[in-house]
């Protein structure tokens, strides 16, 4: 089970492709697709939402491991120049959550040499220009 660590809020298929040849049907060994697995303990997804359900939610997930934590932190420098929501005007409505997903537990992450710089980055995230693009920022592992 993962542990989420919430962070501070910001300070400021083509049509017509469904026909198959008989040869293609005979060679198809894959069968029907498997159901989509639940994400972060959410209930299973339905392929047909009920009419009253809200639109599908979007989350931006940035996975990382101990050996590439510094690359993850460095990659946000690009977002300080051009915020990721700048490409779509005012951004998404509502703004999606940003999840930094560590490949192991947060407890293990805290014991690594990468933790001090990652912790400083997370504490300073609320003042960064890209922070306005996200409804929340959290660390999960």
PDB file of N, CA, C and O in Angstrom, residues 55-94:
ATOM      1  N   UNK A  55     -16.994  13.853 -15.752  1.00  0.00           N
ATOM      2  CA  UNK A  55     -15.985  13.494 -16.758  1.00  0.00           C
ATOM      3  C   UNK A  55     -14.782  12.807 -16.095  1.00  0.00           C
ATOM      4  O   UNK A  55     -14.531  12.993 -14.915  1.00  0.00           O
ATOM      5  N   UNK A  56     -14.075  12.026 -16.871  1.00  0.00           N
ATOM      6  CA  UNK A  56     -12.912  11.302 -16.356  1.00  0.00           C
ATOM      7  C   UNK A  56     -11.868  12.281 -15.825  1.00  0.00           C
ATOM      8  O   UNK A  56     -11.661  13.347 -16.384  1.00  0.00           O
ATOM      9  N   UNK A  57     -11.234  11.910 -14.723  1.00  0.00           N
ATOM     10  CA  UNK A  57     -10.219  12.762 -14.111  1.00  0.00           C
ATOM     11  C   UNK A  57      -8.860  12.493 -14.735  1.00  0.00           C
ATOM     12  O   UNK A  57      -8.600  11.402 -15.230  1.00  0.00           O
ATOM     13  N   UNK A  58      -8.000  13.479 -14.682  1.00  0.00           N
ATOM     14  CA  UNK A  58      -6.660  13.383 -15.218  1.00  0.00           C
ATOM     15  C   UNK A  58      -5.684  13.633 -14.079  1.00  0.00           C
ATOM     16  O   UNK A  58      -5.909  14.510 -13.251  1.00  0.00           O
ATOM     17  N   UNK A  59      -4.623  12.847 -14.019  1.00  0.00           N
ATOM     18  CA  UNK A  59      -3.547  13.083 -13.056  1.00  0.00           C
ATOM     19  C   UNK A  59      -2.231  12.999 -13.820  1.00  0.00           C
ATOM     20  O   UNK A  59      -2.082  12.206 -14.746  1.00  0.00           O
ATOM     21  N   UNK A  60      -1.293  13.838 -13.445  1.00  0.00           N
ATOM     22  CA  UNK A  60       0.047  13.802 -14.028  1.00  0.00           C
ATOM     23  C   UNK A  60       0.925  13.051 -13.036  1.00  0.00           C
ATOM     24  O   UNK A  60       1.085  13.483 -11.891  1.00  0.00           O
ATOM     25  N   UNK A  61       1.475  11.915 -13.458  1.00  0.00           N
ATOM     26  CA  UNK A  61       2.285  11.074 -12.580  1.00  0.00           C
ATOM     27  C   UNK A  61       3.712  11.070 -13.105  1.00  0.00           C
ATOM     28  O   UNK A  61       3.961  10.737 -14.255  1.00  0.00           O
ATOM     29  N   UNK A  62       4.649  11.439 -12.233  1.00  0.00           N
ATOM     30  CA  UNK A  62       6.070  11.466 -12.584  1.00  0.00           C
ATOM     31  C   UNK A  62       6.769  10.383 -11.758  1.00  0.00           C
ATOM     32  O   UNK A  62       7.129  10.611 -10.607  1.00  0.00           O
ATOM     33  N   UNK A  63       6.952   9.189 -12.313  1.00  0.00           N
ATOM     34  CA  UNK A  63       7.629   8.125 -11.558  1.00  0.00           C
ATOM     35  C   UNK A  63       9.135   8.362 -11.488  1.00  0.00           C
ATOM     36  O   UNK A  63       9.720   8.960 -12.388  1.00  0.00           O
ATOM     37  N   UNK A  64       9.747   7.899 -10.389  1.00  0.00           N
ATOM     38  CA  UNK A  64      11.197   8.008 -10.261  1.00  0.00           C
ATOM     39  C   UNK A  64      11.713   6.980  -9.280  1.00  0.00           C
ATOM     40  O   UNK A  64      10.964   6.399  -8.503  1.00  0.00           O
ATOM     41  N   UNK A  65      13.017   6.734  -9.352  1.00  0.00           N
ATOM     42  CA  UNK A  65      13.723   5.836  -8.442  1.00  0.00           C
ATOM     43  C   UNK A  65      14.856   6.642  -7.808  1.00  0.00           C
ATOM     44  O   UNK A  65      15.138   7.770  -8.222  1.00  0.00           O
ATOM     45  N   UNK A  66      15.503   6.056  -6.818  1.00  0.00           N
ATOM     46  CA  UNK A  66      16.571   6.761  -6.110  1.00  0.00           C
ATOM     47  C   UNK A  66      17.653   7.256  -7.064  1.00  0.00           C
ATOM     48  O   UNK A  66      18.104   8.395  -6.965  1.00  0.00           O
ATOM     49  N   UNK A  67      18.047   6.422  -8.020  1.00  0.00           N
ATOM     50  CA  UNK A  67      19.154   6.791  -8.901  1.00  0.00           C
ATOM     51  C   UNK A  67      18.821   7.935  -9.856  1.00  0.00           C
ATOM     52  O   UNK A  67      19.725   8.559 -10.400  1.00  0.00           O
ATOM     53  N   UNK A  68      17.540   8.243 -10.069  1.00  0.00           N
ATOM     54  CA  UNK A  68      17.217   9.347 -10.982  1.00  0.00           C
ATOM     55  C   UNK A  68      16.429  10.476 -10.313  1.00  0.00           C
ATOM     56  O   UNK A  68      15.842  11.310 -10.988  1.00  0.00           O
ATOM     57  N   UNK A  69      16.466  10.534  -8.978  1.00  0.00           N
ATOM     58  CA  UNK A  69      15.764  11.611  -8.260  1.00  0.00           C
ATOM     59  C   UNK A  69      16.312  12.981  -8.651  1.00  0.00           C
ATOM     60  O   UNK A  69      15.546  13.935  -8.817  1.00  0.00           O
ATOM     61  N   UNK A  70      17.628  13.102  -8.826  1.00  0.00           N
ATOM     62  CA  UNK A  70      18.198  14.402  -9.208  1.00  0.00           C
ATOM     63  C   UNK A  70      17.753  14.806 -10.617  1.00  0.00           C
ATOM     64  O   UNK A  70      17.537  15.987 -10.889  1.00  0.00           O
ATOM     65  N   UNK A  71      17.580  13.830 -11.509  1.00  0.00           N
ATOM     66  CA  UNK A  71      17.078  14.139 -12.858  1.00  0.00           C
ATOM     67  C   UNK A  71      15.629  14.626 -12.792  1.00  0.00           C
ATOM     68  O   UNK A  71      15.240  15.522 -13.527  1.00  0.00           O
ATOM     69  N   UNK A  72      14.834  14.007 -11.913  1.00  0.00           N
ATOM     70  CA  UNK A  72      13.450  14.439 -11.739  1.00  0.00           C
ATOM     71  C   UNK A  72      13.422  15.892 -11.288  1.00  0.00           C
ATOM     72  O   UNK A  72      12.726  16.722 -11.877  1.00  0.00           O
ATOM     73  N   UNK A  73      14.185  16.218 -10.260  1.00  0.00           N
ATOM     74  CA  UNK A  73      14.226  17.591  -9.739  1.00  0.00           C
ATOM     75  C   UNK A  73      14.708  18.551 -10.824  1.00  0.00           C
ATOM     76  O   UNK A  73      14.119  19.617 -11.034  1.00  0.00           O
ATOM     77  N   UNK A  74      15.749  18.175 -11.541  1.00  0.00           N
ATOM     78  CA  UNK A  74      16.283  19.024 -12.612  1.00  0.00           C
ATOM     79  C   UNK A  74      15.297  19.259 -13.737  1.00  0.00           C
ATOM     80  O   UNK A  74      15.295  20.327 -14.360  1.00  0.00           O
ATOM     81  N   UNK A  75      14.434  18.295 -13.990  1.00  0.00           N
ATOM     82  CA  UNK A  75      13.477  18.441 -15.088  1.00  0.00           C
ATOM     83  C   UNK A  75      12.459  19.547 -14.833  1.00  0.00           C
ATOM     84  O   UNK A  75      11.894  20.098 -15.774  1.00  0.00           O
ATOM     85  N   UNK A  76      12.239  19.894 -13.589  1.00  0.00           N
ATOM     86  CA  UNK A  76      11.280  20.957 -13.279  1.00  0.00           C
ATOM     87  C   UNK A  76      11.813  22.335 -13.653  1.00  0.00           C
ATOM     88  O   UNK A  76      11.038  23.282 -13.767  1.00  0.00           O
ATOM     89  N   UNK A  77      13.108  22.456 -13.867  1.00  0.00           N
ATOM     90  CA  UNK A  77      13.685  23.739 -14.299  1.00  0.00           C
ATOM     91  C   UNK A  77      13.089  24.150 -15.645  1.00  0.00           C
ATOM     92  O   UNK A  77      12.863  25.341 -15.898  1.00  0.00           O
ATOM     93  N   UNK A  78      12.800  23.192 -16.495  1.00  0.00           N
ATOM     94  CA  UNK A  78      12.178  23.500 -17.793  1.00  0.00           C
ATOM     95  C   UNK A  78      10.787  24.090 -17.580  1.00  0.00           C
ATOM     96  O   UNK A  78      10.343  24.957 -18.318  1.00  0.00           O
ATOM     97  N   UNK A  79      10.079  23.577 -16.578  1.00  0.00           N
ATOM     98  CA  UNK A  79       8.733  24.074 -16.293  1.00  0.00           C
ATOM     99  C   UNK A  79       8.764  25.464 -15.686  1.00  0.00           C
ATOM    100  O   UNK A  79       7.766  26.170 -15.707  1.00  0.00           O
ATOM    101  N   UNK A  80       9.908  25.884 -15.143  1.00  0.00           N
ATOM    102  CA  UNK A  80      10.012  27.241 -14.619  1.00  0.00           C
ATOM    103  C   UNK A  80      10.105  28.246 -15.755  1.00  0.00           C
ATOM    104  O   UNK A  80       9.718  29.397 -15.606  1.00  0.00           O
ATOM    105  N   UNK A  81      10.606  27.819 -16.902  1.00  0.00           N
ATOM    106  CA  UNK A  81      10.692  28.679 -18.080  1.00  0.00           C
ATOM    107  C   UNK A  81       9.344  28.711 -18.802  1.00  0.00           C
ATOM    108  O   UNK A  81       8.825  29.775 -19.127  1.00  0.00           O
ATOM    109  N   UNK A  82       8.774  27.538 -19.055  1.00  0.00           N
ATOM    110  CA  UNK A  82       7.464  27.426 -19.692  1.00  0.00           C
ATOM    111  C   UNK A  82       6.642  26.437 -18.870  1.00  0.00           C
ATOM    112  O   UNK A  82       6.931  25.238 -18.845  1.00  0.00           O
ATOM    113  N   UNK A  83       5.639  26.945 -18.184  1.00  0.00           N
ATOM    114  CA  UNK A  83       4.787  26.093 -17.358  1.00  0.00           C
ATOM    115  C   UNK A  83       4.052  25.090 -18.243  1.00  0.00           C
ATOM    116  O   UNK A  83       3.673  25.419 -19.375  1.00  0.00           O
ATOM    117  N   UNK A  84       3.848  23.857 -17.775  1.00  0.00           N
ATOM    118  CA  UNK A  84       3.222  22.839 -18.620  1.00  0.00           C
ATOM    119  C   UNK A  84       1.805  23.192 -19.048  1.00  0.00           C
ATOM    120  O   UNK A  84       1.355  22.750 -20.089  1.00  0.00           O
ATOM    121  N   UNK A  85       1.111  24.012 -18.296  1.00  0.00           N
ATOM    122  CA  UNK A  85      -0.253  24.378 -18.688  1.00  0.00           C
ATOM    123  C   UNK A  85      -0.270  25.564 -19.649  1.00  0.00           C
ATOM    124  O   UNK A  85      -1.315  25.895 -20.196  1.00  0.00           O
ATOM    125  N   UNK A  86       0.878  26.193 -19.910  1.00  0.00           N
ATOM    126  CA  UNK A  86       0.930  27.324 -20.835  1.00  0.00           C
ATOM    127  C   UNK A  86       0.614  26.890 -22.260  1.00  0.00           C
ATOM    128  O   UNK A  86       0.075  27.664 -23.042  1.00  0.00           O
ATOM    129  N   UNK A  87       0.908  25.639 -22.589  1.00  0.00           N
ATOM    130  CA  UNK A  87       0.676  25.143 -23.950  1.00  0.00           C
ATOM    131  C   UNK A  87      -0.809  25.014 -24.264  1.00  0.00           C
ATOM    132  O   UNK A  87      -1.195  24.995 -25.417  1.00  0.00           O
ATOM    133  N   UNK A  88      -1.641  24.940 -23.254  1.00  0.00           N
ATOM    134  CA  UNK A  88      -3.079  24.808 -23.481  1.00  0.00           C
ATOM    135  C   UNK A  88      -3.833  26.035 -22.978  1.00  0.00           C
ATOM    136  O   UNK A  88      -4.974  25.964 -22.595  1.00  0.00           O
ATOM    137  N   UNK A  89      -3.184  27.164 -22.962  1.00  0.00           N
ATOM    138  CA  UNK A  89      -3.823  28.401 -22.519  1.00  0.00           C
ATOM    139  C   UNK A  89      -3.928  28.469 -21.012  1.00  0.00           C
ATOM    140  O   UNK A  89      -2.930  28.415 -20.312  1.00  0.00           O
ATOM    141  N   UNK A  90      -5.127  28.536 -20.516  1.00  0.00           N
ATOM    142  CA  UNK A  90      -5.341  28.691 -19.071  1.00  0.00           C
ATOM    143  C   UNK A  90      -5.158  27.391 -18.304  1.00  0.00           C
ATOM    144  O   UNK A  90      -5.258  27.373 -17.105  1.00  0.00           O
ATOM    145  N   UNK A  91      -4.915  26.302 -18.981  1.00  0.00           N
ATOM    146  CA  UNK A  91      -4.719  25.027 -18.294  1.00  0.00           C
ATOM    147  C   UNK A  91      -5.966  24.179 -18.315  1.00  0.00           C
ATOM    148  O   UNK A  91      -6.926  24.457 -19.021  1.00  0.00           O
ATOM    149  N   UNK A  92      -5.937  23.130 -17.522  1.00  0.00           N
ATOM    150  CA  UNK A  92      -7.059  22.214 -17.443  1.00  0.00           C
ATOM    151  C   UNK A  92      -8.059  22.732 -16.421  1.00  0.00           C
ATOM    152  O   UNK A  92      -7.697  23.390 -15.464  1.00  0.00           O
ATOM    153  N   UNK A  93      -9.312  22.406 -16.612  1.00  0.00           N
ATOM    154  CA  UNK A  93     -10.329  22.763 -15.626  1.00  0.00           C
ATOM    155  C   UNK A  93     -11.042  21.489 -15.219  1.00  0.00           C
ATOM    156  O   UNK A  93     -11.691  20.883 -16.058  1.00  0.00           O
ATOM    157  N   UNK A  94     -10.936  21.026 -14.035  1.00  0.00           N
ATOM    158  CA  UNK A  94     -10.090  21.540 -12.971  1.00  0.00           C
ATOM    159  C   UNK A  94      -8.635  21.125 -13.191  1.00  0.00           C
ATOM    160  O   UNK A  94      -8.352  20.201 -13.936  1.00  0.00           O
TER     161      UNK A  94
END
